[in-house]
Structure formats: C-alpha cells, structure tokens
Coordinates of C-alpha atoms and ligand atoms in Angstrom, one line a residue:
M1 CA 353.2 82.2 97.9
D2 CA 349.6 82.6 97.3
G3 CA 347.9 81.8 94.1
N4 CA 351.1 81.3 92.1
Q5 CA 352.8 78.4 93.8
Q6 CA 355.5 77.9 91.2
S7 CA 358.3 75.9 92.7
S8 CA 360.1 74.9 89.6
T9 CA 362.9 77.5 89.5
Q10 CA 363.4 77.8 93.2
E11 CA 365.1 75.5 95.7
V12 CA 362.7 74.7 98.5
L13 CA 363.8 74.0 102.1
V14 CA 362.1 71.3 104.0
L15 CA 361.1 72.0 107.7
E16 CA 361.7 69.2 110.2
K17 CA 358.4 69.5 111.8
Q18 CA 354.8 70.4 111.0
V19 CA 353.4 73.4 112.9
Q20 CA 350.9 71.1 114.5
E21 CA 353.8 69.2 116.1
L22 CA 355.2 72.5 117.5
S23 CA 351.9 73.5 118.8
I24 CA 351.2 70.4 121.0
N25 CA 352.8 71.3 124.3
G26 CA 352.2 75.0 124.2
D27 CA 355.9 75.9 123.8
E28 CA 356.9 79.4 122.6
P29 CA 357.1 79.5 118.8
P30 CA 360.6 78.9 117.4
P31 CA 362.6 82.0 116.1
R32 CA 361.8 81.3 112.4
F33 CA 358.1 81.9 113.1
I34 CA 358.6 85.2 115.0
R35 CA 357.3 88.3 113.3
R36 CA 359.9 91.0 112.7
D37 CA 357.7 93.9 111.5
K38 CA 356.6 96.7 113.7
D39 CA 352.9 96.0 113.2
D40 CA 351.8 99.5 114.1
V41 CA 348.7 99.4 111.9
P42 CA 345.6 99.6 114.1
I43 CA 342.8 97.0 114.0
N44 CA 339.5 98.6 113.3
T45 CA 336.6 96.5 114.7
S46 CA 333.7 98.8 113.7
L47 CA 334.1 98.4 110.0
S48 CA 334.0 94.5 109.9
S49 CA 330.3 94.4 109.3
S50 CA 330.6 96.6 106.2
I51 CA 332.4 94.0 104.1
P52 CA 329.9 93.8 101.2
I53 CA 327.6 90.8 100.6
I54 CA 326.7 90.0 97.0
D55 CA 323.8 87.7 96.0
L56 CA 325.0 85.8 93.0
H57 CA 321.5 84.4 92.5
V58 CA 320.2 87.8 91.8
L59 CA 323.0 88.2 89.1
S60 CA 322.5 84.9 87.4
S61 CA 318.9 84.0 87.8
P62 CA 316.6 84.4 84.8
S63 CA 313.9 85.4 87.2
S64 CA 315.6 88.6 88.4
S65 CA 314.6 91.8 86.7
S66 CA 317.2 93.8 84.7
E67 CA 317.0 96.5 87.3
E68 CA 317.7 94.0 90.1
K69 CA 320.7 92.7 88.1
D70 CA 322.0 96.2 87.4
N71 CA 321.8 97.1 91.1
E72 CA 323.6 94.0 92.2
M73 CA 326.3 94.5 89.5
E74 CA 326.9 98.1 90.7
K75 CA 327.3 96.7 94.2
L76 CA 329.8 94.2 92.9
K77 CA 331.8 96.8 91.2
L78 CA 331.8 99.0 94.2
A79 CA 332.8 96.1 96.5
L80 CA 335.7 95.1 94.3
S81 CA 337.0 98.7 93.7
T82 CA 336.9 99.7 97.3
W83 CA 337.3 96.5 99.3
G84 CA 338.7 94.0 96.8
F85 CA 336.6 91.4 98.7
F86 CA 333.0 90.4 99.1
Q87 CA 331.0 87.7 100.8
A88 CA 329.1 85.7 98.1
I89 CA 325.7 84.3 99.0
G90 CA 323.2 82.7 96.6
H91 CA 326.1 80.7 95.1
N92 CA 324.1 77.6 94.8
I93 CA 326.6 75.3 96.7
P94 CA 324.5 73.4 99.2
S95 CA 325.4 74.2 102.9
S96 CA 325.6 70.5 103.6
L97 CA 328.5 70.2 101.1
L98 CA 330.4 73.1 102.7
D99 CA 329.9 71.7 106.1
E100 CA 331.0 68.3 105.0
M101 CA 334.1 69.8 103.3
Q102 CA 335.1 71.5 106.5
R103 CA 334.5 68.3 108.5
K104 CA 336.5 66.1 106.2
A105 CA 339.4 68.6 106.1
N106 CA 339.5 68.8 109.9
D107 CA 339.4 65.0 110.1
F108 CA 342.3 64.9 107.7
F109 CA 344.4 67.3 109.9
D110 CA 343.4 65.3 113.0
L111 CA 345.0 62.1 111.5
P112 CA 348.2 60.8 113.0
M113 CA 351.3 62.5 111.6
E114 CA 352.6 59.3 109.9
E115 CA 349.3 59.0 108.0
K116 CA 349.3 62.6 106.8
K117 CA 352.9 62.3 105.7
K118 CA 351.9 59.6 103.2
Y119 CA 350.7 62.6 101.2
S120 CA 353.8 64.8 101.7
I121 CA 354.9 67.2 99.0
N122 CA 357.9 66.0 97.0
Y123 CA 360.2 69.0 97.1
D124 CA 362.1 67.8 94.0
G125 CA 361.6 71.0 92.1
K126 CA 360.2 69.1 89.1
Q127 CA 356.6 70.3 89.4
D128 CA 355.3 73.7 88.5
Y129 CA 352.9 73.8 91.4
L130 CA 353.3 72.4 94.9
Q131 CA 351.1 69.4 95.5
G132 CA 350.7 67.5 98.8
Y133 CA 350.9 67.9 102.6
G134 CA 353.4 70.3 104.0
N135 CA 354.2 73.7 105.3
D136 CA 354.5 77.3 104.1
L137 CA 356.8 77.3 101.1
V138 CA 360.2 78.0 102.5
V139 CA 362.9 79.3 100.1
S140 CA 365.5 80.9 102.3
E141 CA 367.0 80.3 105.8
D142 CA 365.9 83.7 107.0
Q143 CA 362.4 83.6 105.7
L144 CA 359.6 84.3 108.2
I145 CA 357.4 81.1 108.3
D146 CA 353.7 81.0 108.6
W147 CA 352.1 79.3 111.6
S148 CA 350.1 76.9 109.5
D149 CA 350.2 73.4 107.9
R150 CA 348.8 73.0 104.5
L151 CA 347.5 70.5 101.9
Y152 CA 348.2 71.8 98.4
L153 CA 346.4 70.3 95.4
L154 CA 346.4 71.2 91.7
I155 CA 342.9 70.9 90.5
K156 CA 343.4 72.0 86.8
P157 CA 344.7 71.3 84.2
L158 CA 343.3 67.8 84.8
D159 CA 346.3 66.0 83.2
Q160 CA 348.6 67.6 85.8
R161 CA 346.8 66.4 88.8
E162 CA 348.9 64.1 91.0
Y163 CA 346.4 61.8 92.7
K164 CA 349.1 60.3 95.0
H165 CA 348.8 63.5 96.9
W166 CA 345.0 63.4 97.2
P167 CA 344.2 61.8 100.5
D168 CA 341.5 59.2 100.5
N169 CA 341.6 59.2 104.3
P170 CA 339.1 60.2 105.7
N171 CA 336.9 58.2 103.5
G172 CA 335.3 60.2 100.7
F173 CA 337.7 63.1 101.1
R174 CA 338.8 62.9 97.4
K175 CA 335.3 62.7 96.1
I176 CA 334.2 65.8 98.0
I177 CA 337.2 67.8 96.9
N178 CA 336.3 67.0 93.4
E179 CA 332.7 67.9 93.9
Y180 CA 333.5 71.1 95.7
S181 CA 336.0 72.1 92.9
M182 CA 333.4 71.6 90.2
K183 CA 330.9 73.7 92.0
T184 CA 333.3 76.5 92.8
H185 CA 334.4 76.5 89.2
L186 CA 330.8 77.5 88.2
V187 CA 330.9 80.2 90.9
A188 CA 334.1 81.5 89.5
E189 CA 332.6 81.6 86.0
I190 CA 329.7 83.6 87.2
V191 CA 331.7 86.0 89.3
L192 CA 334.2 86.7 86.4
K193 CA 331.5 87.2 83.9
Y194 CA 329.7 89.8 86.0
M195 CA 332.9 91.5 87.0
A196 CA 333.7 92.1 83.3
K197 CA 330.1 93.3 82.6
S198 CA 330.2 95.7 85.6
L199 CA 333.2 97.4 84.0
G200 CA 331.5 97.6 80.6
L201 CA 333.9 95.0 79.2
E202 CA 333.0 92.1 77.0
E203 CA 331.6 89.3 79.3
N204 CA 334.5 86.9 78.6
Y205 CA 337.2 89.4 79.4
F206 CA 338.4 87.6 82.5
H207 CA 337.5 84.1 81.1
S208 CA 341.2 83.1 80.7
A209 CA 341.2 82.3 84.4
V210 CA 338.6 79.5 84.0
Q211 CA 339.3 78.1 80.6
E212 CA 340.4 74.5 80.2
N213 CA 344.1 74.9 80.6
A214 CA 344.0 77.6 83.2
P215 CA 345.6 76.5 86.5
T216 CA 343.3 76.2 89.5
F217 CA 345.1 75.6 92.7
L218 CA 343.6 74.6 96.0
R219 CA 345.1 75.0 99.4
F220 CA 343.8 73.8 102.7
N221 CA 345.1 76.0 105.5
Y222 CA 345.2 74.6 109.0
Y223 CA 346.2 76.9 111.7
P224 CA 347.0 75.1 115.0
P225 CA 346.6 77.1 118.2
C226 CA 349.6 79.1 119.2
S227 CA 350.8 80.0 122.7
R228 CA 351.8 83.4 121.5
P229 CA 349.5 84.5 118.6
D230 CA 350.9 88.1 119.0
L231 CA 354.3 86.8 117.9
V232 CA 353.4 84.9 114.7
Y233 CA 351.3 85.1 111.5
G234 CA 348.9 82.3 110.5
V235 CA 349.6 83.8 107.0
K236 CA 351.9 86.8 106.7
P237 CA 350.5 89.9 105.0
H238 CA 350.2 89.3 101.2
A239 CA 347.9 89.7 98.2
D240 CA 347.0 86.8 96.1
G241 CA 348.8 86.4 92.7
G242 CA 346.3 84.9 90.4
A243 CA 343.0 86.3 89.0
I244 CA 340.5 85.7 91.8
T245 CA 340.4 83.6 94.9
I246 CA 337.4 81.9 96.4
L247 CA 337.7 81.1 100.1
L248 CA 335.7 78.9 102.4
Q249 CA 336.3 80.2 105.9
D250 CA 336.1 78.2 109.2
K251 CA 332.5 78.2 110.4
E252 CA 333.4 79.1 114.0
V253 CA 336.9 80.6 114.2
E254 CA 337.8 84.0 112.9
G255 CA 341.3 85.0 111.9
L256 CA 341.4 86.7 108.5
Q257 CA 342.0 90.4 108.4
I258 CA 342.2 92.7 105.4
L259 CA 344.0 96.0 105.0
K260 CA 341.8 99.0 104.2
D261 CA 342.5 102.7 104.4
G262 CA 345.4 102.1 106.8
N263 CA 343.5 99.7 109.2
W264 CA 343.3 96.0 109.6
I265 CA 339.7 94.9 109.3
K266 CA 338.5 91.6 110.8
V267 CA 336.6 89.5 108.3
P268 CA 333.4 88.2 110.0
I269 CA 332.0 84.7 109.5
V270 CA 328.9 84.8 107.3
P271 CA 327.6 81.3 107.6
H272 CA 327.8 79.4 104.3
A273 CA 329.0 82.4 102.3
L274 CA 332.1 82.1 100.2
L275 CA 334.6 84.9 100.4
V276 CA 335.7 86.1 97.0
N277 CA 338.7 88.4 96.4
V278 CA 340.5 90.0 93.5
A279 CA 344.0 88.9 93.0
D280 CA 346.9 90.8 91.3
Q281 CA 346.3 89.8 87.7
V282 CA 342.7 91.1 87.7
E283 CA 343.9 94.3 89.2
I284 CA 346.3 94.6 86.3
M285 CA 343.7 93.7 83.7
S286 CA 341.2 96.2 85.2
N287 CA 343.9 98.9 85.1
G288 CA 343.7 99.2 88.9
V289 CA 339.9 99.6 89.1
F290 CA 339.5 96.3 90.9
R291 CA 341.9 96.1 93.8
S292 CA 344.0 93.1 95.0
V293 CA 344.1 93.8 98.7
V294 CA 346.6 92.8 101.3
H295 CA 345.4 90.4 103.9
R296 CA 346.8 88.3 106.7
V297 CA 345.7 85.6 109.2
I298 CA 346.1 85.9 113.0
T299 CA 346.0 82.7 115.1
N300 CA 344.7 82.2 118.6
T301 CA 345.6 80.3 121.8
E302 CA 342.7 77.9 121.9
K303 CA 341.2 76.7 118.7
P304 CA 342.6 75.5 115.5
R305 CA 341.3 77.3 112.4
F306 CA 340.6 75.9 109.0
S307 CA 340.2 77.6 105.6
L308 CA 340.1 76.4 102.0
A309 CA 341.4 78.7 99.3
M310 CA 340.8 78.1 95.6
F311 CA 343.1 80.1 93.4
Y312 CA 342.0 80.8 89.8
V313 CA 345.0 81.7 87.7
P314 CA 344.9 82.8 84.0
E315 CA 346.3 80.4 81.4
K316 CA 350.1 80.7 81.3
E317 CA 350.4 82.0 77.7
I318 CA 347.7 84.7 78.1
D319 CA 348.9 88.4 77.9
I320 CA 348.0 90.2 81.1
E321 CA 347.6 93.9 80.6
P322 CA 345.1 96.7 81.3
A323 CA 341.9 96.6 79.2
K324 CA 342.1 99.2 76.4
D325 CA 338.7 100.5 77.3
L326 CA 339.9 101.2 80.8
I327 CA 342.8 103.4 79.8
T328 CA 341.8 107.0 79.4
E329 CA 343.4 110.4 79.5
S330 CA 342.5 110.8 83.1
K331 CA 343.3 107.2 84.0
P332 CA 346.5 106.3 82.0
R333 CA 347.8 102.8 81.8
L334 CA 349.2 101.7 85.2
F335 CA 350.8 98.3 84.3
K336 CA 353.1 96.7 81.8
K337 CA 352.1 93.8 79.6
M338 CA 353.4 90.4 80.4
K339 CA 352.4 86.8 80.1
S340 CA 350.5 85.3 83.0
E341 CA 353.4 82.9 83.6
E342 CA 355.9 85.8 83.7
Y343 CA 353.7 87.5 86.2
G344 CA 353.8 84.4 88.3
E345 CA 357.6 84.4 88.3
L346 CA 357.6 88.2 89.1
Y347 CA 355.2 87.6 92.0
F348 CA 357.3 84.7 93.3
Q349 CA 360.6 86.6 93.1
S350 CA 359.1 89.8 94.6
S351 CA 357.4 88.0 97.5
S352 CA 360.5 86.1 98.4
R353 CA 362.2 89.5 98.8
G354 CA 359.4 90.9 100.9
M355 CA 357.9 93.0 98.1
R356 CA 354.6 93.0 96.2
G357 CA 354.8 91.6 92.6
I358 CA 352.3 94.1 91.4
D359 CA 354.5 97.0 92.4
N360 CA 357.1 95.6 90.1
A361 CA 354.6 95.4 87.2
R362 CA 353.8 99.1 87.1
V363 CA 354.8 101.2 84.0
Ligands
AKG401 O1 342.8 81.5 106.0 C1 342.3 82.5 105.4 O2 341.3 83.0 105.8 C2 343.0 83.2 104.3 C3 344.1 82.4 103.6 C4 344.8 83.1 102.5 O3 344.8 84.4 102.5 C5 345.4 82.4 101.4 O4 345.4 81.1 101.5 O5 345.9 83.0 100.5
FE2_402 FE1 345.5 85.0 100.5

C-alpha cells in the first residue's frame, strides 16, 4: 500500500524474516517474492532525461517576474498532465540536510537486526496507519511481496505520532526526521498551491492535503541487493493513493521506473532534487488532468538502495471529487464523489486484489 497505509480493517500477516536477512548469502529469492507477471513492457532508456525539472524558487520568489512565474507554472501543468512526475529544484532544503538524512537512514538499516527490531511495527490492527520497522504490508498468503525493508512513521496528525517507533539510533535520527518533515511540508504547500493555480482553480483547492489534521505518512524504503533482480520487484507496479508524494531518492543508486506511453522509463538521479508525483486523489480532484502514474522499483545485485517517500493525504472527512470548473461538455466528470477516507479503503481493497483504486472510482 502506498500513501494510504490503513491497516485497521485488514488482518496483517507477519513475515519471519526481513529482506535484508534473506539477502545476506546471495541465495535465490523465496517463492513469495517471485514476480508472476509477464513483464513484456519495454524499458525505454532514451526518454529518461526528459523527466521535467521545475524550479520552485522561480514559482515562489517575490523576485521572479510574473512572466517567469507563468512560464514555470505552464511547465508544471504540462509535467503533471503528461508525466505525473517532476524533479523539484529550488526547494530551499539545504543539500547538507538531504545528505544527512540519507546517511542516517543508511546507518539505521546497517544496525544489527535486534536493534532495529526494537522499533518493529505492532501488527495489532489497532492503528489506522502502520508505524515502525517491518516489511511490505502483507495481507494474504498468496500476495507477491516486495524486495524491501521499511520504516514507516506517521508524521501528522501530531497527536497520533507513536514515538516508540521513532528510532533514536543512530544518534540524531529523530531530530533530522522532524526537521526534514517540517521542510518538506513547506515544499508540499508551495507545490499544491501552484498546481491549483496552474489549473485556474482557487489557490487553496488542494490544501486539504496539508491542513492540520491531514495525514502525512513517511516511509523509508531500503532495498537490499538481490541475487536475481530480474525475478523480484523492489516495489511492485503501483500508483500512490494520497494527494501528492515527495520522494528523496538515493544519491547513487537508481531503481525507480515510471510507466509512460507503454514504456518503463528509468528515473535518473538529479542530485539534491526532490521527486514529486501526483497521487490518485489529485487525479480525481483535477478530473483526470493531472495524472497519477504507475511506477515500480527494480533492485540490483550489488548495492543496496535507499529512498524516502513522504505521502500527503487529504483530511479523512474531505469530499474528493472533480473540481466543478474542470468539468465541461467536452470533458465530462470522470470520477465519483467520496470522502478521502472512503477512497483510502477503496484503494486498499483494490490493491490487495491486484487492481487500481482509481479505476473503481470512475463514474
Ligand atoms: O523507492 C522509490 O524510488 C519509490 C518508492 C515508491 O514508489 C513508494 O514508496 O511509493
Ligand atoms: Fe510509490
């Protein structure tokens, strides 16, 4: 589950081992990790460099001219309506903080297993969102499991944080998670504001994803090397279920691919950029103008890969439906209206049956 990690209504199965333990002596991946799809979609390497880069500083700085802003906003709209993804630069988060975040996360995953397990998820079904150290969320015996270990944390609402799952080893890890979360929150606010403006909507139109009680969910993904990367997924093909996602990619190791026009496109590493993508609920609210695009992660034989996804989800009680101004005679309403929480449930139920939630939200 991605961006809507509800576990309350679903029984969760616990795996005996972390993927990191399976990866140690280079054995073949166990059957539960083996891909069963045909995977006949080609990988297109020439388009990678076309993934748009948007300068958030141009959008938000008082010193940019209105022409510069309008140009950047057009680029943003085009990026999100054709790719669903962009690389954000000029985001104002110091490179040193991003580097430190990656270093600390790697230090955490390098700790001895007994130490990491102090922060294990309690799979007791009592919490709405997974929190703690664990695996892919496993809900059935025949589910394909991702080749990754994870640390899940709920960042917002503040009163639902469970600090017992926030590692304080390595030293300063908690503090930096907090700092990074506050800074990416500001990035999310800017991005959502200019996304709305670029569509001619009121600038707060997507604001429900960053307001006080809106869930923000963080996930560290750690992909151990795999002896047979052709047989497994680091993350199986999926689209995110919230409003938007902000991703910090590994500085050195690629792995993310996005589906565009029938090809998998490798996402390149742009040093110190943040990768932003549209998730399903914004696709619904934009009546399909902005696209929540399917993506996946492929592992490799040699190097572990790290990523940090921050999922911004609209507040539970908000109605999610296409903006009235984006429904026209030539572009009729594409999606039903439902509460964000209901969409979360639909997303979860659909994903666990191998379907996309958004396809079950169409009128
Ligand atoms: O690791 C990545 O690059 C992407 C991870 C992802 O898609 C997710 O966590 O939803
Ligand atoms: Fe994702």
